[in-house]
Amino acid sequence: MVMADHVLTGRTQPRPSPFDIASLRKGGGIFRLSITRRVFLVGATPIVLAVAFGIAAILLLDRADQARRDALIVSTVFRNVVSAMSARDDFIAAVPVDRNTHLGAFMASIVAATTGLSEIAASTTDPDHAEAITTTIGSLERFRRAMGELQIAIEENDLRARAMDTRLDRLTTLAEEARSRQHAASIAVVSQLRRRNAAMAEAVDLSRTTVLMRQTVVEAWMRRVDEDAAPGAEAAPGQRTGDTTPSTILPASEDELVDTRLSNAAESFRAALGSAGRSDKLGEFDAEFRAFRSGGSPDALLAFLDRGLKIDGSAVRASQEGFSGLLDEALAAQASGQGAQNVAIETIRLGETTREAMRRRDSEAVAAMIARNASLREAIAALPISPLVQSEMLDTLDSWRRELSASRDGLTAQNAILRRMAIASAGIVFEVSNLNASLSKNADATGVAARRILIVSAGFCLLVAMAFGLAVARSITRPLKRLEKGMLDRAADPALGALAESERGDEVGRMTRATNHFLAELHKREAALYQAKEETEQALAALKRTQGELIQSEKLASLGQLVAGIAHEINTPLGVALTTATVLREETERFRRATGAGKVTRQAFDDFITRSGEGAELIDANLERAAGLVASFKQVAADQASGERRAFQMDDFVADLFRSLGPMRKRHPHEVSVDCAADIAMSTYPGALSQVLTNLLTNAYAHAFAEGETGRIAVVVRRNGPDGVRIDFSDDGRGIPGHDLGKIFDPFFTTGRASGSTGLGLHIVYNLVTSTLGGTIVASSTLGDGTRFVIDLPRMREAPHPSAGEKAEPEVADAAAMRSTGAFSA
């Protein structure tokens, strides 16, 4: 209330002078303690005891915590040792590429374990613990050195293993080369066998056809001899001349059969000669064969056939002998290739078995591989292959055996190192486990002692605090209760005066003196508050008078706007009618003079009648337009002046209203579109509705668009349910900022006060819509994208309740008669 007083009156109230509460206290003996000192004694006594016991407990707890930390470190050391052992096993089992990673993990675990033990050694005071830690650190160092020896041994064995793999690969390659050579030799022998077989088959086929030809010739010759041996016999039909023995005469059909067989045998022999590549003998054969068939002796033909049989027989025997030799060579080559393949397979198996034995570090298995080396060497030595290849294979095998022997020795050394590392790791684990158990036992014992001390000290301090606290509390609460009662009594009756016990020297006395000072200041502030209230009421009355004057000025401005609209809209049709009447008068005078002179022609008379009719029609139309405008203005002015409720059609009302607002478009060349649905019957207050639309239009002209900018204003009127109407008034101007949108209907809020706006336009619109018209209005806007007002009104408006009229006062007095000129806030 004091703040409001400062703001409303415009004056700053004088602040009271500082009140020194401590300086007003009155005597009290030196032995009379203040509340602060009593509380201090109550708290200090048990606190001192608690601190003493606490220090002892803290020392013990520190020792217990240190022991637990040491035990935790030892546990970490144990895990590091186990990790180092795991890293060692991973190092042994890993491939050479990944061993550095496992070696690094091993070294990191050993370093971490050594560092942890060194930390414990630096903080421990127990000589047994110090000795155990020193021993464990020494074991870790030996374990680390053994890992270095193991690394060297494994790397040497890796080198030997790679060398052995290289030699076994070379041995496998040599065996494969030997097998490939023998395989190529076998292929060549088989090819020769196939050629020899084909030649022998041709020779056998030719011999068979030669034998068949010889047999057929002999058979034909014998038939001819038999026919010649039959004397005195007449040649029967189908019988050759010279057949003499009737008993041996054969039928003609058999003779033809023999001749056919002879021809077939000859054709087969010719084909065999062609297949055997002896076409040069065909001429000789054909000559001998023709001679024989024409009755000659078969000796020449048989001699030719016998020579062929001898040649073909010799070729068959030679082919058989060569075929047998080549078959032996093929079998030998196949055996040699199989032996080389067996050597390659055995080499591969030997390599896999050796690698597995090396991986398992099995020196006995490696010794067995050395023994298998001897049998493999014998197999290589027995191979019927090139001596150079055989010698290289034997040298490679011997080199592999030497490397394998060295690897066996390396595996023996590795196993010895691993046994030493196993003994060292077992000792480390045992020593770390004992150290962990000892530290944990000491930590538990120290913790138990600290807890006992804390429990005893807590109980003792609690008893002391309760005794002191009870005594001091009674000495404090009693005067406070008296102070509380005195304050409550004076709150009910301020006339009781100052509180008692202000002479006390303790905090209660200071509180009493402060309360008395507060009561005195409160009296002063109440008096100032009453004075500020009167000044505020006077300012409010002056504000109401100012508001009434502003509203009256808006009424006069609205009236001037209406008069200007009437003058502008009526002036145009009246001017046209006056001009037409003047022209018509002059035409009538000229026609009268022409009639008096007797110079009127029929055409002149018809022209005068036509122009007079057109002028009369023009005068009549403009005078009717002026009369309609006067009627519209009269209706609008009557609605605004009377403030009465009446029935009307919404589309006619809106058309008349915006026609009367036509002059405003001359000053503001914005596009205004009005779209009102037909057949909307209203029964409400047209004066208030016209003022609402006028104020919204003026507000849009004044604030929606920048200077020199043209825009579009749209008014859409539609039914809103069966008993309502919605007026959507929108523009596409610059919009309203979000922080101002919620304040546009507040009285006297405007952003254009510098240009003469009063901030009452939208406030009047809001009151007319909600109070007089009984509707609602909602504004929405997007900065840079225009503003929209949505007004929902009832079509049938009953007389507003008196309370509504009272609500509209004093902001809107005689709302039906008021109009605004654009002093709006949007």
Short mmCIF file of C-alpha atoms in Angstrom, two decimals, residues 551-552 554-566 631-646 648 653-662 664 684-698 764 768 772-773 812-821:
data_model
loop_
_atom_site.label_atom_id
_atom_site.label_comp_id
_atom_site.label_asym_id
_atom_site.label_seq_id
_atom_site.Cartn_x
_atom_site.Cartn_y
_atom_site.Cartn_z
CA ILE A 551 -15.53 10.34 -26.37
CA GLN A 552 -17.41 13.55 -27.14
CA GLU A 554 -14.95 11.30 -31.30
CA LYS A 555 -18.70 11.83 -31.62
CA LEU A 556 -18.13 15.25 -33.25
CA ALA A 557 -15.49 13.78 -35.57
CA SER A 558 -17.93 11.02 -36.57
CA LEU A 559 -20.63 13.59 -37.26
CA GLY A 560 -18.25 15.60 -39.43
CA GLN A 561 -17.34 12.45 -41.33
CA LEU A 562 -21.05 11.69 -41.94
CA VAL A 563 -21.71 15.26 -43.16
CA ALA A 564 -18.69 15.05 -45.48
CA GLY A 565 -19.96 11.75 -46.85
CA ILE A 566 -23.42 13.19 -47.47
CA ALA A 631 -32.68 8.14 -47.49
CA SER A 632 -29.67 5.87 -46.80
CA PHE A 633 -27.79 8.59 -44.92
CA LYS A 634 -30.91 9.44 -43.04
CA GLN A 635 -31.41 5.82 -42.02
CA VAL A 636 -27.75 5.47 -40.95
CA ALA A 637 -27.83 8.75 -39.07
CA ALA A 638 -31.13 7.85 -37.47
CA ASP A 639 -29.77 4.47 -36.37
CA GLN A 640 -26.70 6.09 -34.87
CA ALA A 641 -28.67 8.88 -33.25
CA SER A 642 -31.60 6.93 -31.85
CA GLY A 643 -29.82 3.90 -30.44
CA GLU A 644 -33.07 1.96 -30.62
CA ARG A 645 -33.56 -1.71 -31.46
CA ARG A 646 -35.33 -2.46 -34.73
CA PHE A 648 -33.77 -4.95 -40.64
CA PHE A 653 -27.92 -2.46 -43.82
CA VAL A 654 -24.34 -3.34 -44.77
CA ALA A 655 -24.76 -1.90 -48.29
CA ASP A 656 -26.13 1.42 -46.92
CA LEU A 657 -23.42 1.61 -44.28
CA PHE A 658 -20.45 1.10 -46.59
CA ARG A 659 -22.00 3.42 -49.17
CA SER A 660 -22.01 6.16 -46.51
CA LEU A 661 -18.34 5.39 -45.77
CA GLY A 662 -17.38 5.88 -49.42
CA MET A 664 -12.96 7.38 -46.70
CA THR A 684 -30.89 -5.66 -32.78
CA TYR A 685 -29.29 -2.22 -32.43
CA PRO A 686 -28.19 -1.04 -35.89
CA GLY A 687 -26.58 2.13 -34.51
CA ALA A 688 -24.18 0.15 -32.34
CA LEU A 689 -23.50 -2.32 -35.20
CA SER A 690 -22.73 0.53 -37.66
CA GLN A 691 -20.36 2.12 -35.15
CA VAL A 692 -18.57 -1.23 -34.67
CA LEU A 693 -18.00 -1.71 -38.41
CA THR A 694 -17.07 1.97 -38.91
CA ASN A 695 -14.50 1.82 -36.12
CA LEU A 696 -12.99 -1.42 -37.49
CA LEU A 697 -12.73 0.06 -41.00
CA THR A 698 -11.19 3.30 -39.70
CA ILE A 764 -15.57 1.06 -27.67
CA LEU A 768 -20.61 -2.34 -27.96
CA THR A 772 -25.11 -3.61 -26.38
CA LEU A 773 -25.15 -6.30 -29.11
CA VAL A 812 -19.10 4.16 -23.40
CA ALA A 813 -21.81 6.70 -22.56
CA ASP A 814 -24.73 6.80 -24.99
CA ALA A 815 -23.08 4.16 -27.20
CA ALA A 816 -25.68 4.41 -29.96
CA ALA A 817 -24.75 8.04 -30.60
CA MET A 818 -20.98 7.59 -30.60
CA ARG A 819 -18.65 7.08 -33.55
CA SER A 820 -14.90 6.89 -33.76
CA THR A 821 -12.45 8.41 -36.21
#
